[in-house]
Short mmCIF file of C-alpha atoms in Angstrom, two decimals:
data_model
loop_
_atom_site.label_atom_id
_atom_site.label_comp_id
_atom_site.label_asym_id
_atom_site.label_seq_id
_atom_site.Cartn_x
_atom_site.Cartn_y
_atom_site.Cartn_z
CA MET A 1092 90.94 81.30 99.94
CA THR A 1093 93.37 79.17 98.08
CA ASN A 1094 93.96 81.31 95.08
CA PHE A 1095 94.01 78.10 93.13
CA ARG A 1096 91.77 79.45 90.55
CA LYS A 1097 94.72 81.45 89.68
CA SER A 1098 96.12 78.12 89.03
CA LEU A 1099 93.52 77.14 86.57
CA LEU A 1100 93.41 80.42 84.87
CA ALA A 1101 97.04 80.42 84.96
CA ILE A 1102 97.48 76.99 83.53
CA SER A 1103 95.02 77.78 80.87
CA LEU A 1104 96.67 80.84 79.56
CA MET A 1105 100.07 79.80 80.59
CA LEU A 1106 99.90 76.68 78.59
CA GLY A 1107 100.02 78.69 75.46
CA ALA A 1108 103.79 78.86 75.66
CA THR A 1109 103.78 82.56 74.91
CA GLN A 1110 100.86 83.62 77.05
CA THR A 1111 100.88 85.42 80.32
CA TYR A 1112 98.01 86.01 82.65
CA ALA A 1113 97.49 88.77 85.19
CA ALA A 1114 95.35 89.66 88.16
CA GLY A 1115 92.57 90.46 85.69
CA PHE A 1116 90.87 87.14 86.55
CA GLN A 1117 90.44 87.99 90.24
CA LEU A 1118 86.84 88.61 91.26
CA ASN A 1119 85.96 90.78 94.22
CA SER A 1120 82.45 89.41 94.46
CA GLN A 1121 82.14 87.78 97.89
CA SER A 1122 79.18 89.81 99.14
CA ALA A 1123 76.75 92.57 98.24
CA THR A 1124 77.74 94.56 101.34
CA GLY A 1125 81.38 94.32 100.38
CA ILE A 1126 80.75 95.43 96.81
CA GLY A 1127 78.71 98.40 98.06
CA ARG A 1128 81.62 99.74 100.14
CA ALA A 1129 84.46 98.65 97.79
CA PHE A 1130 85.34 95.98 100.38
CA ALA A 1131 86.69 98.71 102.66
CA GLY A 1132 86.86 97.38 106.20
CA ASP A 1133 85.40 94.07 105.13
CA ALA A 1134 87.84 92.05 107.28
CA VAL A 1135 86.54 93.58 110.52
CA ILE A 1136 83.07 95.22 110.10
CA ALA A 1137 81.28 91.86 110.58
CA ASP A 1138 77.78 93.20 109.90
CA ASN A 1139 76.91 89.81 108.38
CA ALA A 1140 78.37 86.33 108.00
CA SER A 1141 80.24 87.15 104.74
CA VAL A 1142 83.15 88.37 106.91
CA LEU A 1143 84.26 84.72 106.74
CA SER A 1144 85.65 85.39 103.23
CA ARG A 1145 88.15 87.90 104.70
CA ASN A 1146 88.94 87.25 108.37
CA PRO A 1147 87.87 84.24 110.48
CA SER A 1148 88.69 85.96 113.81
CA ALA A 1149 85.84 88.45 113.26
CA MET A 1150 83.34 85.64 113.98
CA ALA A 1151 84.05 86.48 117.64
CA LEU A 1152 81.96 89.62 117.12
CA PHE A 1153 78.78 87.55 116.64
CA ASP A 1154 76.50 86.78 119.61
CA ARG A 1155 73.89 84.98 117.46
CA ALA A 1156 74.07 82.46 114.65
CA ALA A 1157 74.07 84.18 111.29
CA LEU A 1158 73.41 83.16 107.69
CA SER A 1159 74.17 85.16 104.53
CA THR A 1160 73.59 84.08 100.96
CA GLY A 1161 73.73 86.05 97.74
CA LEU A 1162 74.29 86.25 94.01
CA THR A 1163 76.59 88.57 92.05
CA TYR A 1164 76.34 89.33 88.33
CA VAL A 1165 79.60 90.40 86.72
CA ASN A 1166 79.90 91.78 83.19
CA ILE A 1167 83.57 91.76 82.13
CA GLU A 1168 84.42 93.86 79.07
CA VAL A 1169 87.72 93.42 77.29
CA ASP A 1170 88.70 95.72 74.44
CA VAL A 1171 91.62 94.77 72.23
CA LYS A 1172 92.52 97.08 69.33
CA ASP A 1173 95.27 97.90 66.86
CA VAL A 1174 96.60 94.31 66.90
CA ASN A 1175 99.50 94.19 64.48
CA PHE A 1176 102.74 92.30 63.82
CA ALA A 1177 105.59 92.08 61.30
CA ASP A 1178 106.65 95.63 62.20
CA GLY A 1179 103.10 96.86 61.69
CA GLN A 1180 102.78 95.46 58.16
CA VAL A 1181 99.99 93.02 59.17
CA ASP A 1182 97.00 94.54 61.01
CA LEU A 1183 94.37 92.25 62.53
CA GLY A 1184 92.19 95.11 63.73
CA GLY A 1185 90.48 94.80 67.09
CA ILE A 1186 87.62 93.39 69.15
CA ASP A 1187 85.44 95.16 71.70
CA ASP A 1188 83.45 92.20 73.04
CA ALA A 1189 86.13 89.72 74.14
CA GLY A 1190 84.87 89.58 77.72
CA SER A 1191 82.05 87.56 79.29
CA THR A 1192 79.43 87.63 82.01
CA LYS A 1193 79.38 85.60 85.24
CA LEU A 1194 76.78 84.69 87.87
CA ILE A 1195 78.62 84.08 91.15
CA PRO A 1196 76.75 82.66 94.17
CA ASN A 1197 77.90 82.64 97.78
CA ILE A 1198 76.74 81.37 101.17
CA TYR A 1199 78.11 81.84 104.74
CA TYR A 1200 77.11 80.51 108.16
CA VAL A 1201 78.51 81.58 111.54
CA GLN A 1202 77.66 79.69 114.75
CA PRO A 1203 78.82 81.01 118.14
CA LEU A 1204 79.56 77.94 120.33
CA ASN A 1205 79.90 79.86 123.58
CA ASP A 1206 81.27 83.22 124.73
CA LYS A 1207 84.78 82.24 123.57
CA TRP A 1208 84.49 80.05 120.46
CA ALA A 1209 82.70 80.42 117.13
CA PHE A 1210 82.54 78.15 114.10
CA GLY A 1211 81.83 79.01 110.46
CA VAL A 1212 81.48 77.49 107.01
CA ALA A 1213 81.38 79.23 103.65
CA ALA A 1214 81.23 78.71 99.90
CA PHE A 1215 82.19 81.50 97.50
CA SER A 1216 84.42 82.30 94.52
CA ASN A 1217 87.55 84.40 94.31
CA PHE A 1218 88.51 83.84 90.68
CA GLY A 1219 86.83 83.38 87.32
CA THR A 1220 86.79 84.80 83.84
CA GLY A 1221 85.98 84.13 80.25
CA THR A 1222 87.42 85.74 77.13
CA ASP A 1223 87.23 84.94 73.44
CA THR A 1224 89.53 86.74 71.00
CA SER A 1225 88.97 84.26 68.14
CA SER A 1226 87.24 86.86 65.93
CA LEU A 1227 90.63 88.54 65.42
CA LEU A 1228 91.45 85.58 63.14
CA LYS A 1229 88.59 86.19 60.70
CA GLY A 1230 89.93 86.85 57.26
CA ALA A 1231 93.56 86.44 58.33
CA THR A 1232 95.79 84.30 56.16
CA PHE A 1233 98.45 84.22 58.83
CA ALA A 1234 98.30 85.26 62.49
CA PRO A 1235 99.83 84.71 65.94
CA TYR A 1236 97.56 81.72 66.48
CA ASP A 1237 99.30 80.81 69.78
CA LEU A 1238 98.08 84.07 71.39
CA ILE A 1239 94.47 84.18 70.20
CA GLY A 1240 91.55 81.98 71.21
CA ASN A 1241 89.05 81.09 73.95
CA THR A 1242 89.65 80.94 77.72
CA GLU A 1243 87.16 80.00 80.45
CA VAL A 1244 87.80 79.58 84.20
CA THR A 1245 85.45 78.76 87.09
CA THR A 1246 86.26 78.29 90.80
CA VAL A 1247 84.47 77.41 94.02
CA THR A 1248 86.06 77.94 97.46
CA LEU A 1249 84.88 75.92 100.49
CA ASN A 1250 86.03 77.30 103.83
CA THR A 1251 85.79 75.99 107.43
CA SER A 1252 86.93 78.29 110.24
CA LEU A 1253 87.17 78.68 114.02
CA SER A 1254 87.58 81.84 116.12
CA TYR A 1255 88.60 82.30 119.75
CA ARG A 1256 88.05 85.39 121.92
CA ILE A 1257 91.09 85.91 124.13
CA ASN A 1258 89.59 88.87 126.01
CA GLU A 1259 87.35 91.89 125.39
CA MET A 1260 89.90 93.40 123.00
CA PHE A 1261 91.62 90.51 121.19
CA SER A 1262 90.29 87.64 119.08
CA ILE A 1263 92.07 85.21 116.79
CA GLY A 1264 90.87 82.84 114.09
CA ALA A 1265 92.01 80.22 111.59
CA GLY A 1266 90.47 78.44 108.64
CA VAL A 1267 91.08 75.81 105.98
CA ASP A 1268 90.22 76.36 102.30
CA ALA A 1269 89.44 73.70 99.71
CA VAL A 1270 89.22 75.26 96.28
CA TYR A 1271 87.91 73.48 93.19
CA GLY A 1272 88.93 75.00 89.89
CA LYS A 1273 88.15 74.17 86.29
CA GLY A 1274 89.81 75.73 83.26
CA ASN A 1275 89.47 75.43 79.50
CA LEU A 1276 91.75 76.91 76.89
CA THR A 1277 91.93 76.53 73.10
CA ARG A 1278 94.42 77.95 70.61
CA TYR A 1279 93.94 76.79 67.01
CA ALA A 1280 95.75 77.42 63.74
CA GLY A 1281 92.91 76.64 61.34
CA ASN A 1282 91.87 73.10 62.33
CA ILE A 1283 95.16 72.32 64.07
CA PRO A 1284 95.06 72.51 67.87
CA LEU A 1285 98.15 74.28 69.20
CA VAL A 1286 96.87 74.26 72.78
CA ASP A 1287 93.80 72.37 73.99
CA VAL A 1288 93.30 72.24 77.76
CA ASP A 1289 90.51 70.87 79.93
CA ALA A 1290 91.88 70.57 83.44
CA ASP A 1291 90.61 70.69 87.00
CA GLY A 1292 91.74 69.96 90.55
CA VAL A 1293 91.44 70.82 94.22
CA GLY A 1294 93.97 72.81 96.20
CA PHE A 1295 94.19 73.28 99.96
CA GLY A 1296 95.24 76.48 101.70
CA GLY A 1297 94.64 78.28 104.95
CA ILE A 1298 93.95 81.61 106.57
CA LEU A 1299 94.91 83.17 109.92
CA GLY A 1300 93.25 86.27 111.32
CA ALA A 1301 93.22 88.60 114.31
CA THR A 1302 90.79 91.29 115.52
CA PHE A 1303 91.60 94.16 117.89
CA GLU A 1304 88.64 96.07 119.42
CA LEU A 1305 89.80 99.39 120.85
CA ASN A 1306 86.14 99.90 121.86
CA LYS A 1307 82.74 99.18 120.36
CA ASP A 1308 83.14 101.97 117.80
CA ASN A 1309 86.78 101.40 116.71
CA ARG A 1310 88.32 98.11 115.68
CA PHE A 1311 90.97 96.67 113.39
CA GLY A 1312 91.36 93.37 111.57
CA LEU A 1313 94.35 91.58 110.11
CA SER A 1314 94.48 88.37 108.07
CA TYR A 1315 96.99 86.34 106.06
CA ARG A 1316 95.99 83.81 103.45
CA PHE A 1317 98.40 80.96 102.66
CA SER A 1318 98.21 79.70 99.10
CA PRO A 1319 99.86 76.44 98.12
CA THR A 1320 101.49 75.13 94.98
CA VAL A 1321 98.60 73.22 93.37
CA THR A 1322 98.92 70.19 91.12
CA VAL A 1323 96.31 70.34 88.37
CA THR A 1324 95.38 67.32 86.26
CA GLY A 1325 93.37 66.72 83.08
CA ASP A 1326 93.72 66.80 79.33
CA ILE A 1327 96.60 69.18 78.68
CA ASN A 1328 97.76 69.06 75.08
CA VAL A 1329 100.38 71.30 73.51
CA MET A 1330 101.81 71.36 70.00
CA THR A 1331 105.32 72.75 69.71
CA SER A 1332 108.49 72.62 67.60
CA GLN A 1333 111.63 71.00 68.95
CA GLN A 1334 115.12 70.23 67.67
CA LEU A 1335 115.74 66.47 67.95
CA PRO A 1336 119.14 64.77 67.65
CA GLY A 1337 119.50 63.30 64.17
CA LEU A 1338 115.99 64.27 63.16
CA GLY A 1339 116.21 68.03 62.87
CA THR A 1340 113.29 70.27 63.83
CA GLN A 1341 110.05 68.36 64.31
CA GLN A 1342 106.50 69.19 65.32
CA ILE A 1343 105.96 67.60 68.73
CA ALA A 1344 102.57 66.81 70.33
CA ILE A 1345 102.88 66.72 74.11
CA ASP A 1346 100.20 65.30 76.39
CA TYR A 1347 100.83 66.59 79.91
CA ASN A 1348 99.17 64.88 82.87
CA GLU A 1349 100.09 67.26 85.67
CA LEU A 1350 101.12 70.84 86.16
CA ASP A 1351 102.42 72.51 89.33
CA VAL A 1352 101.03 76.00 89.79
CA PRO A 1353 102.37 78.22 92.65
CA LEU A 1354 99.83 80.61 94.11
CA ALA A 1355 100.23 84.01 95.76
CA ASP A 1356 99.75 84.63 99.47
CA ILE A 1357 97.53 87.56 100.49
CA ALA A 1358 97.91 89.85 103.51
CA GLN A 1359 95.09 92.22 104.50
CA PHE A 1360 94.61 95.00 107.06
CA ALA A 1361 91.23 96.68 107.72
CA GLY A 1362 89.88 99.33 110.05
CA PHE A 1363 86.38 100.49 111.11
CA HIS A 1364 85.43 103.68 112.97
CA GLN A 1365 81.87 104.65 113.99
CA LEU A 1366 82.27 108.44 114.03
CA THR A 1367 78.67 109.32 114.92
CA ASN A 1368 75.47 107.41 115.61
CA ARG A 1369 74.74 107.46 111.90
CA PHE A 1370 78.06 107.66 110.06
CA ALA A 1371 81.07 105.27 109.94
CA VAL A 1372 84.27 105.18 107.87
CA HIS A 1373 86.30 102.08 107.05
CA TYR A 1374 89.31 101.12 104.95
CA THR A 1375 91.41 98.21 103.70
CA ALA A 1376 95.01 97.72 102.55
CA GLN A 1377 95.79 94.43 100.85
CA TYR A 1378 99.17 93.12 99.69
CA THR A 1379 99.32 90.15 97.31
CA LEU A 1380 102.61 88.32 96.79
CA TRP A 1381 102.29 87.81 93.06
CA GLY A 1382 106.08 87.65 92.80
CA ASP A 1383 105.84 84.07 94.07
CA PHE A 1384 103.86 83.18 90.97
CA ASP A 1385 106.98 82.68 88.91
CA GLN A 1386 106.35 79.74 86.59
CA ILE A 1387 104.13 76.83 85.65
CA THR A 1388 105.99 73.52 85.85
CA THR A 1389 105.16 70.28 84.01
CA LYS A 1390 105.48 67.04 85.99
CA GLN A 1391 104.28 64.17 83.81
CA GLY A 1392 103.66 63.72 80.11
CA THR A 1393 104.33 61.93 76.87
CA ALA A 1394 105.49 63.33 73.54
CA THR A 1395 105.22 62.08 69.95
CA ILE A 1396 106.26 63.47 66.59
CA ALA A 1397 103.12 64.88 65.04
CA THR A 1398 103.89 65.22 61.30
CA GLY A 1399 106.15 63.93 58.55
CA SER A 1400 107.71 60.52 58.00
CA TYR A 1401 108.40 60.12 61.72
CA ALA A 1402 104.80 60.87 62.73
CA GLY A 1403 103.69 58.75 65.71
CA THR A 1404 107.22 58.16 66.97
CA GLU A 1405 107.45 58.66 70.75
CA VAL A 1406 110.33 60.88 71.81
CA ALA A 1407 111.97 61.62 75.14
CA ILE A 1408 111.44 65.09 76.59
CA ASN A 1409 112.17 66.74 79.91
CA VAL A 1410 108.64 66.76 81.26
CA LYS A 1411 109.62 68.22 84.64
CA ALA A 1412 110.52 71.64 83.36
CA PRO A 1413 109.14 75.17 83.26
CA LEU A 1414 106.24 75.37 80.85
CA LYS A 1415 105.85 79.11 81.17
CA GLU A 1416 107.75 81.74 83.16
CA TYR A 1417 106.39 85.06 84.43
CA HIS A 1418 107.71 88.35 85.61
CA TRP A 1419 104.95 89.51 87.92
CA LYS A 1420 105.28 91.93 90.76
CA ASN A 1421 103.72 92.04 94.19
CA SER A 1422 100.71 94.35 94.23
CA TRP A 1423 98.77 96.61 96.57
CA LEU A 1424 95.05 97.23 96.81
CA PHE A 1425 93.66 100.19 98.79
CA SER A 1426 90.01 100.98 99.47
CA VAL A 1427 88.07 103.46 101.57
CA GLY A 1428 84.34 103.58 102.24
CA GLY A 1429 81.56 105.13 104.28
CA THR A 1430 78.33 103.83 105.80
CA TYR A 1431 75.37 106.08 106.64
CA THR A 1432 72.41 104.84 108.67
CA VAL A 1433 69.40 106.75 107.40
CA ASN A 1434 66.99 105.17 109.92
CA ASP A 1435 66.26 101.86 111.56
CA THR A 1436 65.26 100.43 108.19
CA LEU A 1437 67.67 101.85 105.61
CA THR A 1438 71.49 101.92 105.50
CA LEU A 1439 73.53 103.41 102.63
CA ARG A 1440 77.14 102.68 101.57
CA ALA A 1441 79.72 103.97 99.13
CA GLY A 1442 83.36 103.28 98.43
CA TYR A 1443 86.40 103.69 96.23
CA MET A 1444 89.17 101.17 95.52
CA PHE A 1445 92.50 101.43 93.74
CA ASP A 1446 93.67 98.02 92.54
CA ASN A 1447 97.30 97.86 91.40
CA GLY A 1448 98.02 95.72 88.31
CA VAL A 1449 100.50 92.88 88.65
CA VAL A 1450 102.06 92.64 85.15
CA ASP A 1451 105.62 93.88 85.14
CA GLN A 1452 107.39 93.00 81.90
CA LEU A 1453 104.87 90.85 80.07
CA GLY A 1454 101.29 91.58 78.96
CA SER A 1455 98.48 89.47 77.54
CA LEU A 1456 96.11 89.87 74.62
CA SER A 1457 93.63 87.49 76.27
CA ILE A 1458 93.23 89.15 79.66
CA PRO A 1459 94.76 92.63 79.71
CA ASP A 1460 95.89 93.84 83.08
CA SER A 1461 96.34 97.36 84.38
CA ASP A 1462 95.68 99.53 87.39
CA ARG A 1463 91.94 99.60 88.11
CA HIS A 1464 89.62 102.12 89.81
CA TRP A 1465 86.45 100.92 91.59
CA TYR A 1466 83.47 103.20 92.24
CA THR A 1467 80.77 101.54 94.34
CA LEU A 1468 77.36 102.10 95.93
CA GLY A 1469 75.25 99.93 98.19
CA ALA A 1470 72.26 99.74 100.52
CA SER A 1471 70.68 97.53 103.15
CA TYR A 1472 66.96 97.29 103.90
CA ARG A 1473 65.95 95.78 107.25
CA LEU A 1474 62.88 93.54 106.90
CA SER A 1475 62.80 92.68 110.63
CA ASP A 1476 65.10 92.46 113.62
CA SER A 1477 66.49 89.25 112.13
CA MET A 1478 66.39 89.78 108.36
CA THR A 1479 68.05 92.27 105.97
CA VAL A 1480 68.43 92.49 102.23
CA ASP A 1481 71.61 94.06 100.76
CA LEU A 1482 72.25 95.53 97.32
CA GLY A 1483 75.61 96.50 95.86
CA ALA A 1484 76.90 97.84 92.55
CA ALA A 1485 80.39 98.61 91.27
CA LEU A 1486 81.81 100.29 88.19
CA VAL A 1487 85.38 99.11 87.53
CA ARG A 1488 87.54 101.01 85.09
CA GLY A 1489 90.97 99.87 83.91
CA VAL A 1490 93.64 102.00 82.26
CA GLU A 1491 94.36 101.57 78.54
CA GLU A 1492 97.68 99.87 78.03
CA SER A 1493 99.93 99.29 75.04
CA LEU A 1494 101.67 95.93 75.02
CA THR A 1495 104.02 93.81 72.99
CA GLU A 1496 103.68 90.07 73.32
CA THR A 1497 105.95 87.62 71.55
CA SER A 1498 104.39 84.89 69.44
CA ALA A 1499 106.38 81.75 68.63
CA LEU A 1500 104.78 81.92 65.19
CA ALA A 1501 104.61 85.58 64.26
CA GLY A 1502 107.21 87.31 66.43
CA ASP A 1503 106.38 90.48 68.32
CA VAL A 1504 102.66 91.36 68.36
CA ASN A 1505 101.60 94.89 69.34
CA ALA A 1506 98.20 95.94 70.65
CA HIS A 1507 96.28 98.36 72.85
CA THR A 1508 94.12 96.77 75.53
CA LYS A 1509 91.64 97.87 78.17
CA SER A 1510 89.44 95.91 80.57
CA THR A 1511 86.40 97.16 82.51
CA ALA A 1512 83.69 95.49 84.56
CA THR A 1513 80.32 96.12 86.14
CA TYR A 1514 79.13 94.29 89.28
CA TYR A 1515 75.55 93.94 90.55
CA SER A 1516 74.89 91.97 93.71
CA MET A 1517 72.01 91.03 96.01
CA GLN A 1518 72.26 89.31 99.39
CA PHE A 1519 69.94 88.00 102.09
CA ASN A 1520 71.04 87.97 105.74
CA TYR A 1521 69.38 86.25 108.68
CA ARG A 1522 70.34 86.22 112.39
CA PHE A 1523 68.86 83.36 114.38
#
């Protein structure tokens, strides 16, 4: 996947010149089977075509064409409380319903071409979120308007992949991702738009994978996802103050046409072990290079003085410059799961995941980030030799964090934040 949705989410929140955004907008929602086992071993189990979202080389494990399609419901809950500034003299209170809900579809198809080659196509989502903290402004005569508002992000990833079986033990694979992302962001001071963004674009990335089969009951998978710097275009409007030669400090309205957004690469290792005829264990370790996501850079734009006697005057600005800088850190994700085959019809799953937060020095009121714990359950029901239905559910619990975020209008703003989520997913699988 081309983590380009990061881009959109990023550009949205990053456009507010004092906003940061964290891994909180990543969605582990690619399949019901994956959700049921906390995505442990998902890059190598290959029990249905959704393995395409993690490791293209695992298509070599298929001897029949396979189709998987599903729908995931995600309820994201964001609690923000004790929001205060001016050394605690101004208290905006809190909000416990800043999150949103998402319906996320997916579809995968794997086609073995012969005993060596396999081909696959997929459509799924890796990123998306929606938060609205606007209610914090109710009744406030003055507030950090540049930090509070509405954010919405949607992405769709289209993947095409090939796999090649080298021998009975080794397989390799590669794929190309095209990711469409759309983001909206608003930050208002009364009726004055400080930030108003409606932007979209397509980014292209790639994935390489390898599978090692020690025997039919023990195998390992490895993949690396390359994420590009994506140029996003649209209506990107920012109001800011700037010192101009001979004119003093002026309110400047900037219309940006393009933003460059660097995205993080993702490395993943997975293992699967069938310990008995009925019970298997599996695990995943994932490393995301969030440190590469250092800043959002403007490329094109125009600026005019917005108020006063010089209103409407076009001014020269350095449009190719950092719009927002970040201090993120690379992060780990670890998961472990188990699969128990009750009988020929019913299979049960469970898993646990620890997801390391990426925020290092800067936090966000809009999408709080922290370490997260996933607790998951799942099941498959076999309708026939060719058809199965999968169910998966996950309870995601973040850690409450205290943060200080600097507003260009109100100075340091303090708050306590916590984000949680609940996932419910259903999937249909068919082998031709």
